[in-house]
Tab-separated table of C-alpha atoms in Angstrom:
chain	number	residue	atom	x	y	z
A	29	UNK	CA	0.323	44.965	68.986
A	30	UNK	CA	3.640	43.086	70.193
A	31	UNK	CA	3.173	39.908	72.086
A	32	UNK	CA	5.770	38.266	74.699
A	33	UNK	CA	6.932	34.720	74.217
A	34	UNK	CA	4.772	33.760	76.892
A	35	UNK	CA	1.485	35.067	75.245
A	36	UNK	CA	2.448	33.419	71.919
A	37	UNK	CA	2.908	30.118	73.899
A	38	UNK	CA	-0.557	30.514	75.341
A	39	UNK	CA	-1.658	31.777	71.562
A	40	UNK	CA	-0.386	28.762	69.910
A	41	UNK	CA	-1.515	25.991	72.744
A	42	UNK	CA	-5.160	27.311	72.553
A	43	UNK	CA	-4.682	26.955	68.316
A	44	UNK	CA	-3.462	23.664	68.802
A	45	UNK	CA	-6.364	22.409	71.250
A	46	UNK	CA	-8.872	23.373	68.557
A	47	UNK	CA	-7.359	21.655	65.849
A	48	UNK	CA	-7.022	18.334	67.747
A	49	UNK	CA	-10.745	18.812	68.615
A	50	UNK	CA	-11.575	19.038	64.944
A	51	UNK	CA	-9.271	15.780	64.190
A	52	UNK	CA	-10.188	13.622	67.326
A	53	UNK	CA	-14.246	13.889	65.917
A	54	UNK	CA	-13.320	13.404	62.493
A	55	UNK	CA	-13.267	9.442	63.179
A	56	UNK	CA	-16.684	9.533	64.441
A	57	UNK	CA	-18.284	11.122	61.100
A	58	UNK	CA	-19.593	7.795	59.534
A	59	UNK	CA	-22.879	9.402	58.422
A	60	UNK	CA	-25.067	12.508	57.734
A	61	UNK	CA	-26.526	11.935	60.823
A	62	UNK	CA	-23.283	11.907	62.723
A	63	UNK	CA	-22.169	14.814	60.653
A	64	UNK	CA	-25.019	17.299	60.650
A	65	UNK	CA	-26.353	16.666	64.010
A	66	UNK	CA	-24.031	14.688	66.177
A	67	UNK	CA	-26.395	11.793	66.454
A	68	UNK	CA	-28.761	13.779	68.258
A	69	UNK	CA	-27.102	13.331	71.991
A	70	UNK	CA	-26.027	16.268	72.880
A	71	UNK	CA	-27.035	17.374	76.555
A	72	UNK	CA	-28.676	20.826	77.338
A	73	UNK	CA	-25.590	22.614	79.074
A	74	UNK	CA	-23.367	22.155	76.080
A	75	UNK	CA	-26.036	23.492	73.576
A	76	UNK	CA	-26.489	26.657	75.677
A	77	UNK	CA	-22.626	27.389	75.981
A	78	UNK	CA	-22.328	26.425	72.295
A	79	UNK	CA	-25.244	28.714	71.315
A	80	UNK	CA	-23.380	31.601	73.178
A	81	UNK	CA	-19.978	31.085	71.226
A	82	UNK	CA	-21.835	31.348	67.871
A	83	UNK	CA	-23.642	34.277	68.737
A	84	UNK	CA	-21.097	36.215	70.134
A	85	UNK	CA	-18.326	36.976	67.031
A	86	UNK	CA	-15.195	39.434	67.181
A	87	UNK	CA	-18.004	42.352	66.538
A	88	UNK	CA	-19.060	41.867	69.901
A	89	UNK	CA	-15.792	41.212	71.799
A	90	UNK	CA	-14.594	44.905	70.694
A	91	UNK	CA	-17.838	46.567	69.919
A	92	UNK	CA	-19.824	46.273	73.254
A	93	UNK	CA	-16.751	47.714	75.296
A	94	UNK	CA	-16.175	50.245	72.795
A	95	UNK	CA	-19.546	51.427	73.096
A	96	UNK	CA	-19.875	51.636	76.594
A	97	UNK	CA	-16.481	53.187	76.971
A	98	UNK	CA	-17.299	56.247	74.724
A	99	UNK	CA	-20.898	56.400	75.394
A	100	UNK	CA	-23.351	54.473	77.849
A	101	UNK	CA	-24.965	51.392	78.207
A	102	UNK	CA	-27.688	51.912	75.052
A	103	UNK	CA	-26.659	49.255	73.284
A	104	UNK	CA	-27.592	46.486	75.658
A	105	UNK	CA	-30.851	47.397	75.582
A	106	UNK	CA	-32.579	45.097	72.664
A	107	UNK	CA	-31.239	42.077	74.526
A	108	UNK	CA	-33.478	42.453	77.668
A	109	UNK	CA	-35.955	41.226	74.913
A	110	UNK	CA	-34.160	38.077	74.643
A	111	UNK	CA	-36.353	36.407	77.536
A	112	UNK	CA	-39.495	36.836	76.171
A	113	UNK	CA	-38.239	35.497	72.592
A	114	UNK	CA	-36.823	32.231	74.461
A	115	UNK	CA	-39.954	31.471	76.416
A	116	UNK	CA	-41.393	31.705	72.912
A	117	UNK	CA	-38.961	29.761	70.981
A	118	UNK	CA	-39.505	27.130	73.562
A	119	UNK	CA	-43.407	27.161	73.964
A	120	UNK	CA	-43.824	27.194	70.339
A	121	UNK	CA	-40.925	26.726	67.982
A	122	UNK	CA	-38.761	23.915	69.583
A	123	UNK	CA	-41.042	21.451	69.494
A	124	UNK	CA	-42.234	21.796	65.994
A	125	UNK	CA	-38.565	21.039	64.637
A	126	UNK	CA	-38.222	18.052	67.727
A	127	UNK	CA	-41.230	16.648	66.716
A	128	UNK	CA	-40.548	15.729	63.042
A	129	UNK	CA	-36.690	14.641	63.760
A	130	UNK	CA	-36.046	17.806	61.176
A	131	UNK	CA	-32.270	18.439	60.511
A	132	UNK	CA	-32.996	21.664	58.685
A	133	UNK	CA	-34.701	24.922	59.278
A	134	UNK	CA	-36.458	24.838	56.492
A	135	UNK	CA	-38.146	21.567	56.384
A	136	UNK	CA	-40.969	22.712	58.238
A	137	UNK	CA	-41.552	25.409	55.350
A	138	UNK	CA	-41.975	22.596	52.896
A	139	UNK	CA	-44.384	20.761	55.425
A	140	UNK	CA	-46.126	23.770	55.803
A	141	UNK	CA	-46.251	25.589	52.518
A	142	UNK	CA	-44.245	23.247	50.047
A	143	UNK	CA	-40.890	22.717	48.271
A	144	UNK	CA	-40.919	25.895	46.488
A	145	UNK	CA	-40.863	27.937	49.890
A	146	UNK	CA	-38.452	25.735	51.183
A	147	UNK	CA	-36.193	26.208	48.421
A	148	UNK	CA	-36.333	29.890	49.096
A	149	UNK	CA	-35.386	29.891	52.341
A	150	UNK	CA	-32.838	27.527	51.659
A	151	UNK	CA	-31.328	29.770	49.250
A	152	UNK	CA	-31.828	33.088	51.122
A	153	UNK	CA	-29.914	31.515	54.220
A	154	UNK	CA	-27.158	30.222	52.171
A	155	UNK	CA	-26.283	33.607	50.154
A	156	UNK	CA	-26.327	35.793	53.733
A	157	UNK	CA	-24.462	33.172	55.342
A	158	UNK	CA	-21.777	33.581	52.759
A	159	UNK	CA	-21.829	37.279	53.236
A	160	UNK	CA	-21.592	37.234	56.660
A	161	UNK	CA	-18.711	34.464	56.809
A	162	UNK	CA	-16.780	36.965	54.826
A	163	UNK	CA	-17.234	39.749	56.522
A	164	UNK	CA	-16.321	38.111	59.690
A	165	UNK	CA	-13.060	36.719	58.265
A	166	UNK	CA	-12.038	40.321	56.976
A	167	UNK	CA	-12.665	41.202	60.764
A	168	UNK	CA	-10.543	38.457	62.231
A	169	UNK	CA	-7.939	39.592	59.733
A	170	UNK	CA	-7.435	42.762	60.872
A	171	UNK	CA	-6.856	41.797	64.363
A	172	UNK	CA	-4.523	39.303	63.098
A	173	UNK	CA	-2.532	42.067	61.318
A	174	UNK	CA	-2.343	43.748	64.610
A	175	UNK	CA	-0.242	40.380	65.766
A	176	UNK	CA	2.248	39.558	63.361
A	177	UNK	CA	3.843	41.508	60.300
A	178	UNK	CA	2.158	39.295	57.273
A	179	UNK	CA	-0.120	40.804	54.414
A	180	UNK	CA	-3.731	41.153	54.622
A	181	UNK	CA	-3.788	38.203	52.126
A	182	UNK	CA	-2.195	36.375	53.602
A	183	UNK	CA	-3.983	36.632	56.871
A	184	UNK	CA	-7.188	36.160	55.536
A	185	UNK	CA	-5.828	33.063	53.893
A	186	UNK	CA	-4.345	31.078	56.702
A	187	UNK	CA	-7.464	32.459	59.054
A	188	UNK	CA	-9.860	30.948	56.919
A	189	UNK	CA	-7.911	27.597	55.935
A	190	UNK	CA	-7.332	27.205	59.869
A	191	UNK	CA	-11.444	27.698	60.668
A	192	UNK	CA	-12.239	25.598	57.429
A	193	UNK	CA	-9.968	22.624	58.416
A	194	UNK	CA	-11.358	22.063	62.016
A	195	UNK	CA	-14.727	22.366	60.444
A	196	UNK	CA	-14.860	20.088	57.463
A	197	UNK	CA	-13.019	17.527	59.122
A	198	UNK	CA	-14.835	17.364	62.543
A	199	UNK	CA	-18.168	18.111	61.532
A	200	UNK	CA	-21.028	19.235	64.016
A	201	UNK	CA	-19.276	17.825	66.432
A	202	UNK	CA	-16.193	19.669	66.440
A	203	UNK	CA	-18.069	22.720	66.000
A	204	UNK	CA	-20.198	22.539	69.331
A	205	UNK	CA	-17.220	21.502	71.370
A	206	UNK	CA	-15.012	24.173	69.806
A	207	UNK	CA	-17.716	26.656	70.790
A	208	UNK	CA	-17.712	25.700	74.212
A	209	UNK	CA	-14.258	25.653	74.587
A	210	UNK	CA	-14.725	29.404	72.952
A	211	UNK	CA	-17.089	30.542	75.134
A	212	UNK	CA	-14.998	29.212	78.184
A	213	UNK	CA	-11.751	31.149	76.790
A	214	UNK	CA	-14.254	34.702	76.028
A	215	UNK	CA	-15.405	34.439	79.684
A	216	UNK	CA	-11.538	33.831	81.286
A	217	UNK	CA	-10.048	36.546	78.772
A	218	UNK	CA	-12.622	39.203	79.680
A	219	UNK	CA	-12.357	38.134	83.957
A	220	UNK	CA	-9.089	38.700	83.263
A	221	UNK	CA	-9.324	42.191	81.740
A	222	UNK	CA	-11.456	43.379	84.317
A	223	UNK	CA	-9.158	42.506	86.753
A	224	UNK	CA	-5.777	44.198	85.811
A	225	UNK	CA	-8.251	47.476	85.708
A	226	UNK	CA	-9.656	46.717	89.100
A	227	UNK	CA	-6.344	45.989	90.621
A	228	UNK	CA	-5.080	48.946	88.888
A	229	UNK	CA	-7.740	51.433	91.009
A	230	UNK	CA	-7.277	52.198	94.569
A	231	UNK	CA	-10.950	52.014	94.884
A	232	UNK	CA	-11.197	48.854	93.358
A	233	UNK	CA	-14.435	47.730	91.602
A	234	UNK	CA	-16.417	49.919	93.904
A	235	UNK	CA	-14.671	53.049	92.474
A	236	UNK	CA	-15.789	52.187	89.077
A	237	UNK	CA	-19.410	51.857	90.008
A	238	UNK	CA	-18.927	55.148	91.746
A	239	UNK	CA	-17.464	57.368	89.451
A	240	UNK	CA	-19.019	55.883	86.408
A	241	UNK	CA	-22.729	55.682	88.097
A	242	UNK	CA	-21.919	59.825	88.544
A	243	UNK	CA	-20.825	60.245	85.372
A	244	UNK	CA	-24.061	58.619	83.895
A	245	UNK	CA	-21.846	55.669	82.409
A	246	UNK	CA	-24.402	52.984	83.122
A	247	UNK	CA	-27.910	54.883	81.470
A	248	UNK	CA	-29.476	53.666	78.831
A	249	UNK	CA	-29.123	57.205	76.885
A	250	UNK	CA	-27.567	58.196	73.808
A	251	UNK	CA	-24.691	60.547	74.269
A	252	UNK	CA	-24.150	63.810	72.839
A	253	UNK	CA	-20.951	66.150	73.013
A	254	UNK	CA	-20.073	63.838	76.233
A	255	UNK	CA	-23.085	63.703	78.286
A	256	UNK	CA	-25.774	61.268	78.356
A	257	UNK	CA	-29.219	62.648	76.561
A	258	UNK	CA	-32.236	60.414	78.146
A	259	UNK	CA	-34.220	58.293	74.990
A	260	UNK	CA	-38.082	59.088	75.280
A	261	UNK	CA	-40.153	56.185	75.690
A	262	UNK	CA	-42.918	55.367	73.511
A	263	UNK	CA	-43.652	54.258	69.743
A	264	UNK	CA	-42.515	55.956	66.559
A	265	UNK	CA	-41.409	55.476	63.120
A	266	UNK	CA	-39.329	58.071	62.600
A	267	UNK	CA	-36.749	57.878	65.454
A	268	UNK	CA	-35.182	55.580	67.800
A	269	UNK	CA	-36.869	55.073	70.907
A	270	UNK	CA	-36.327	52.799	73.989
A	271	UNK	CA	-39.522	51.221	73.201
A	272	UNK	CA	-39.036	50.542	69.338
A	273	UNK	CA	-35.462	49.372	70.801
A	274	UNK	CA	-37.017	46.352	72.565
A	275	UNK	CA	-39.211	45.934	69.706
A	276	UNK	CA	-36.209	45.289	67.257
A	277	UNK	CA	-34.416	43.233	69.720
A	278	UNK	CA	-37.907	40.961	70.396
A	279	UNK	CA	-38.006	40.980	66.142
A	280	UNK	CA	-34.365	39.880	66.065
A	281	UNK	CA	-34.186	37.364	68.644
A	282	UNK	CA	-37.369	35.884	67.359
A	283	UNK	CA	-35.683	35.317	63.836
A	284	UNK	CA	-32.840	33.704	65.129
A	285	UNK	CA	-34.866	31.120	67.496
A	286	UNK	CA	-37.479	30.556	64.569
A	287	UNK	CA	-35.841	30.088	61.148
A	288	UNK	CA	-31.505	30.471	61.625
A	289	UNK	CA	-30.155	26.981	60.728
A	290	UNK	CA	-27.621	27.892	63.280
A	291	UNK	CA	-29.679	27.746	65.939
A	292	UNK	CA	-32.517	25.007	65.051
A	293	UNK	CA	-29.461	22.430	64.107
A	294	UNK	CA	-28.574	22.587	67.684
A	295	UNK	CA	-32.565	22.200	68.792
A	296	UNK	CA	-31.989	18.797	66.209
A	297	UNK	CA	-28.567	17.581	68.032
A	298	UNK	CA	-30.503	17.561	71.544
A	299	UNK	CA	-30.951	14.587	73.493
A	300	UNK	CA	-34.171	15.193	74.057
A	301	UNK	CA	-36.892	18.312	73.989
A	302	UNK	CA	-35.941	18.625	77.559
A	303	UNK	CA	-32.335	19.099	76.884
A	304	UNK	CA	-32.770	21.087	73.734
A	305	UNK	CA	-35.179	23.567	76.262
A	306	UNK	CA	-32.530	23.302	78.716
A	307	UNK	CA	-29.968	24.877	76.699
A	308	UNK	CA	-31.916	27.657	75.700
A	309	UNK	CA	-31.597	27.954	79.406
A	310	UNK	CA	-28.421	28.041	79.680
A	311	UNK	CA	-28.151	30.331	76.863
A	312	UNK	CA	-30.406	32.822	78.648
A	313	UNK	CA	-28.366	32.782	81.988
A	314	UNK	CA	-25.306	32.838	80.383
A	315	UNK	CA	-25.254	35.057	77.373
A	316	UNK	CA	-27.125	38.028	79.071
A	317	UNK	CA	-24.769	38.222	81.810
A	318	UNK	CA	-21.508	37.695	79.675
A	319	UNK	CA	-22.939	40.909	77.153
A	320	UNK	CA	-23.176	42.745	80.516
A	321	UNK	CA	-19.838	41.854	81.541
A	322	UNK	CA	-18.491	43.040	78.275
A	323	UNK	CA	-20.212	46.499	78.336
A	324	UNK	CA	-18.862	46.776	82.098
A	325	UNK	CA	-15.586	45.759	80.412
A	326	UNK	CA	-16.109	49.215	78.604
A	327	UNK	CA	-17.132	51.483	81.408
A	328	UNK	CA	-14.379	50.399	83.661
A	329	UNK	CA	-11.774	51.345	80.677
A	330	UNK	CA	-13.424	54.442	80.958
A	331	UNK	CA	-12.856	54.536	84.815
A	332	UNK	CA	-9.128	53.550	84.437
A	333	UNK	CA	-7.916	55.889	81.634
A	334	UNK	CA	-9.575	58.684	83.603
A	335	UNK	CA	-6.752	58.155	86.407
A	336	UNK	CA	-4.334	57.032	84.105
A	337	UNK	CA	-4.132	59.522	80.856
A	338	UNK	CA	-3.489	57.838	77.380
A	339	UNK	CA	-3.482	59.792	74.173
A	340	UNK	CA	-5.308	56.857	72.325
A	341	UNK	CA	-7.773	56.479	74.854
A	342	UNK	CA	-8.467	60.126	74.674
A	343	UNK	CA	-8.520	60.765	70.628
A	344	UNK	CA	-11.408	57.948	71.003
A	345	UNK	CA	-13.389	59.908	73.474
A	346	UNK	CA	-12.605	62.839	71.350
A	347	UNK	CA	-13.924	61.210	68.467
A	348	UNK	CA	-10.871	60.917	66.445
A	349	UNK	CA	-9.685	57.392	66.890
A	350	UNK	CA	-12.380	54.603	66.174
A	351	UNK	CA	-13.702	53.143	69.710
A	352	UNK	CA	-13.269	49.591	68.737
A	353	UNK	CA	-9.229	50.216	69.214
A	354	UNK	CA	-9.490	50.718	72.729
A	355	UNK	CA	-9.845	47.204	73.676
A	356	UNK	CA	-6.567	46.084	71.449
A	357	UNK	CA	-4.852	48.915	73.231
A	358	UNK	CA	-5.600	48.286	76.425
A	359	UNK	CA	-4.476	44.383	75.713
A	360	UNK	CA	-1.396	45.833	73.890
A	361	UNK	CA	-0.035	47.969	76.295
A	362	UNK	CA	-1.361	47.023	79.987
A	363	UNK	CA	-1.794	43.702	80.087
A	364	UNK	CA	0.793	41.408	81.871
A	365	UNK	CA	2.646	38.788	79.827
A	366	UNK	CA	0.592	35.334	79.526
A	367	UNK	CA	-2.771	37.485	80.205
A	368	UNK	CA	-2.432	39.502	76.579
A	369	UNK	CA	-1.582	36.038	75.011
A	370	UNK	CA	-4.923	34.413	76.684
A	371	UNK	CA	-7.110	37.488	75.841
A	372	UNK	CA	-6.400	37.606	72.131
A	373	UNK	CA	-6.947	34.072	71.767
A	374	UNK	CA	-10.625	34.688	73.418
A	375	UNK	CA	-10.661	37.566	70.472
A	376	UNK	CA	-9.979	34.832	68.334
A	377	UNK	CA	-12.452	32.399	69.787
A	378	UNK	CA	-15.142	34.750	69.591
A	379	UNK	CA	-14.630	35.096	65.549
A	380	UNK	CA	-13.820	31.591	64.958
A	381	UNK	CA	-16.801	30.271	67.043
A	382	UNK	CA	-19.174	32.326	64.242
A	383	UNK	CA	-17.150	31.027	61.228
A	384	UNK	CA	-17.345	27.413	62.018
A	385	UNK	CA	-21.164	27.114	62.999
A	386	UNK	CA	-22.141	28.666	59.699
A	387	UNK	CA	-19.972	26.433	57.487
A	388	UNK	CA	-21.240	23.157	58.609
A	389	UNK	CA	-24.717	25.648	58.892
A	390	UNK	CA	-24.151	26.277	55.318
A	391	UNK	CA	-23.288	22.453	54.213
A	392	UNK	CA	-25.868	20.843	55.977
A	393	UNK	CA	-28.875	23.036	54.295
A	394	UNK	CA	-26.668	22.514	50.881
A	395	UNK	CA	-27.357	18.887	51.237
A	396	UNK	CA	-30.613	18.264	53.014
A	397	UNK	CA	-32.450	21.016	51.178
A	398	UNK	CA	-31.534	20.963	48.092
A	399	UNK	CA	-28.967	18.504	47.070
A	400	UNK	CA	-30.759	15.231	48.482
A	401	UNK	CA	-34.135	16.792	48.040
A	402	UNK	CA	-33.736	17.901	44.562
A	403	UNK	CA	-30.851	17.275	42.649
A	404	UNK	CA	-29.320	13.858	43.885
A	405	UNK	CA	-32.242	11.898	45.610
A	406	UNK	CA	-32.032	8.542	46.777
A	407	UNK	CA	-28.499	8.012	46.747
A	408	UNK	CA	-26.365	6.026	49.775
A	409	UNK	CA	-25.788	7.826	52.921
A	410	UNK	CA	-21.976	7.819	52.430
A	411	UNK	CA	-22.412	9.925	49.125
A	412	UNK	CA	-24.260	12.563	51.070
A	413	UNK	CA	-21.630	12.514	53.524
A	414	UNK	CA	-18.592	13.303	50.644
A	415	UNK	CA	-20.838	16.005	49.204
A	416	UNK	CA	-21.270	17.666	52.593
A	417	UNK	CA	-17.630	17.876	53.148
A	418	UNK	CA	-16.911	18.928	49.847
A	419	UNK	CA	-19.822	21.983	50.380
A	420	UNK	CA	-17.979	22.577	53.608
A	421	UNK	CA	-14.773	23.181	51.671
A	422	UNK	CA	-16.270	25.399	48.921
A	423	UNK	CA	-17.437	27.047	51.574
A	424	UNK	CA	-14.462	27.813	53.018
A	425	UNK	CA	-12.972	29.106	49.687
A	426	UNK	CA	-15.626	31.486	49.204
A	427	UNK	CA	-15.260	32.810	52.324
A	428	UNK	CA	-11.776	33.435	51.963
A	429	UNK	CA	-12.412	35.078	48.372
A	430	UNK	CA	-15.172	37.079	49.618
A	431	UNK	CA	-12.717	37.995	52.515
A	432	UNK	CA	-10.204	39.180	50.255
A	433	UNK	CA	-12.352	41.340	48.101
A	434	UNK	CA	-13.828	42.860	50.933
A	435	UNK	CA	-10.275	44.101	51.716
A	436	UNK	CA	-9.682	45.648	48.882
A	437	UNK	CA	-13.023	47.403	49.198
A	438	UNK	CA	-13.550	50.928	51.265
A	439	UNK	CA	-15.568	50.856	54.397
A	440	UNK	CA	-18.601	52.402	52.874
A	441	UNK	CA	-19.022	49.322	50.367
A	442	UNK	CA	-18.854	47.163	53.521
A	443	UNK	CA	-21.319	49.298	55.461
A	444	UNK	CA	-23.494	48.732	52.160
A	445	UNK	CA	-22.793	45.150	51.957
A	446	UNK	CA	-24.165	44.549	55.442
A	447	UNK	CA	-27.309	47.070	54.946
A	448	UNK	CA	-28.346	45.063	51.796
A	449	UNK	CA	-27.923	41.842	53.226
A	450	UNK	CA	-29.801	42.500	56.238
A	451	UNK	CA	-32.259	43.909	54.019
A	452	UNK	CA	-32.973	41.129	51.571
A	453	UNK	CA	-32.159	38.017	52.682
A	454	UNK	CA	-32.989	38.493	56.438
A	455	UNK	CA	-36.216	40.810	55.581
A	456	UNK	CA	-39.755	39.008	56.353
A	457	UNK	CA	-38.437	35.280	57.419
A	458	UNK	CA	-39.832	35.646	60.496
A	459	UNK	CA	-43.106	36.730	59.467
A	460	UNK	CA	-43.017	33.838	56.672
A	461	UNK	CA	-42.367	31.433	60.026
A	462	UNK	CA	-44.998	32.981	61.898
A	463	UNK	CA	-47.151	32.670	59.085
A	464	UNK	CA	-46.698	29.173	59.737
A	465	UNK	CA	-46.843	28.353	62.991
A	466	UNK	CA	-49.626	30.835	64.193
A	467	UNK	CA	-51.878	29.920	61.135
A	468	UNK	CA	-53.403	26.795	59.479
A	469	UNK	CA	-54.648	28.993	56.608
A	470	UNK	CA	-52.537	29.346	53.150
A	471	UNK	CA	-50.387	27.169	50.916
A	472	UNK	CA	-47.296	27.787	48.918
A	473	UNK	CA	-49.340	30.981	46.962
A	474	UNK	CA	-49.973	32.830	50.072
A	475	UNK	CA	-46.299	32.406	51.283
A	476	UNK	CA	-45.234	33.754	47.584
A	477	UNK	CA	-47.517	36.680	47.581
A	478	UNK	CA	-45.538	37.721	50.984
A	479	UNK	CA	-42.259	37.018	49.849
A	480	UNK	CA	-42.535	38.902	46.763
A	481	UNK	CA	-44.436	41.617	48.806
A	482	UNK	CA	-41.202	41.535	51.233
A	483	UNK	CA	-38.645	41.887	48.533
A	484	UNK	CA	-40.171	44.489	46.693
A	485	UNK	CA	-40.689	46.488	50.364
A	486	UNK	CA	-36.827	45.995	51.347
A	487	UNK	CA	-35.551	46.940	47.782
A	488	UNK	CA	-37.737	49.986	48.091
A	489	UNK	CA	-35.728	50.953	51.424
A	490	UNK	CA	-32.277	49.940	50.223
A	491	UNK	CA	-32.982	52.303	47.219
A	492	UNK	CA	-33.666	55.061	49.458
A	493	UNK	CA	-30.795	54.207	51.927
A	494	UNK	CA	-28.351	54.634	48.908
A	495	UNK	CA	-30.285	58.108	47.898
A	496	UNK	CA	-31.303	56.500	44.571
A	497	UNK	CA	-34.806	57.841	44.834
A	498	UNK	CA	-36.405	61.327	44.894
A	499	UNK	CA	-37.433	62.818	48.660
A	500	UNK	CA	-41.143	61.977	47.688
A	501	UNK	CA	-40.310	58.239	46.762
A	502	UNK	CA	-38.188	57.575	49.529
A	503	UNK	CA	-39.113	55.739	52.755
A	504	UNK	CA	-40.868	58.138	55.305
A	505	UNK	CA	-39.238	56.053	58.396
A	506	UNK	CA	-36.085	55.495	60.175
A	507	UNK	CA	-34.229	52.624	58.302
A	508	UNK	CA	-33.265	51.520	61.327
A	509	UNK	CA	-37.018	49.904	61.760
A	510	UNK	CA	-36.502	47.960	57.926
A	511	UNK	CA	-36.603	44.793	59.460
A	512	UNK	CA	-39.592	45.242	61.795
A	513	UNK	CA	-41.679	46.695	58.834
A	514	UNK	CA	-40.498	43.858	56.609
A	515	UNK	CA	-41.791	40.988	58.747
A	516	UNK	CA	-45.084	42.834	59.198
A	517	UNK	CA	-45.168	43.451	55.510
A	518	UNK	CA	-44.750	39.560	55.056
A	519	UNK	CA	-47.296	38.222	57.390
A	520	UNK	CA	-49.755	40.705	56.472
A	521	UNK	CA	-49.717	39.945	52.943
A	522	UNK	CA	-49.317	36.344	53.270
A	523	UNK	CA	-52.580	36.048	55.915
A	524	UNK	CA	-54.697	38.456	53.778
A	525	UNK	CA	-53.349	36.114	50.257
A	526	UNK	CA	-54.227	32.844	52.472
A	527	UNK	CA	-57.520	34.682	52.790
A	528	UNK	CA	-58.423	35.097	49.307
A	529	UNK	CA	-56.617	31.482	48.315
A	530	UNK	CA	-58.057	28.708	51.205
A	531	UNK	CA	-55.511	26.146	51.471
A	532	UNK	CA	-55.501	23.394	48.876
A	533	UNK	CA	-55.122	20.025	50.429
A	534	UNK	CA	-52.061	17.857	50.486
């Protein structure tokens, strides 16, 4: 990718603004209350836009258009479960976290089950986030390598230090406000891409809808041999059906809005419960159109390249080139100077908004749930604030080291790492929280029975995925449903144990 001087000016200006936001808010951070939850004064629209920035990573920026370009809109289907998940979150989960003036999602686990379960939740979150941080930073470095001729090591270290710097000094204030900026840049970047495509087509946007619609590019279908194949509706654990994809989406979104620290921390940073709920609605009515818009970008690119033949586009459609290369290629070859720089800034924004949120969340959980609760209790707040900055710095270093390791690993290792992460550390967390929210039965003993059963179940699916078990012992269902079944195992086993061991008075 070769950028014009004007593109570099736009890109560097954006990065400078992000850095200035971090240092601007550094002067406010005189307490952990400010560093972790911003003094609990954020309005709903700010919280909502920051949630959009956090949830949209560079993977989304590249993968959504890529999928729509090569196939149809099936990837969008699980997102349609988001409204139901947010209604449940607003009415069930959010009031719990607001009522207790909490800072961490895992304080609830101690109140409901005891300190040991809280420690488990906190440690599982930290480990999963460290792996996620390394993966996103590595993906970000791949984009940087297309911009400048540097070594992968230099790209990873430079990007990691940049994001870590403004996050460590600025705390949650810098994270939230840079996420808002990054969301707006992401929206503008996508709009500019579609505008360039529409301007290049004689029939404009109408031509996109006519030609793509006639080819089935908007269909919620799987594609085989270049043709849409309808997805079956119904319940099944052996194949991907539309109904099951909606259940998967609902499970993922409920997990995100019941137990994910990145989300719960924003509940807690809101000015009031009303503002926190408003943030969820802002997120809903922003995120769904944004995801649809980036799917539309991929569909529009398909129409564009039907009329402007290109060898890279043909290679993607033929399966000889990765679909995720189509957006960077379009930026490189078809966007005018200045516009390309802004779109690249949007791609960087998509990654940075995920990285900064996770760094701050890991620091918060490490101090609130582990260090201040169990390791060094009763010290003054300034000590915990200094410790939080040191933890955020350490997380940045670990993120860089992990990305460097991934850079030396092959793609298969990366995919395996992702699968194992989702299975082991994400499996069952929703079931654990639902057991706490929806039932008064059971204590730590019931929770730990559910945790152990879920860990055994997910370990079994990991061994199946790695081909380490004979056919007779392998999981008899599509591993796509591991998370869904894992949450059921957690809830059913936990509730069953709660019936056997009544809850102790606390």
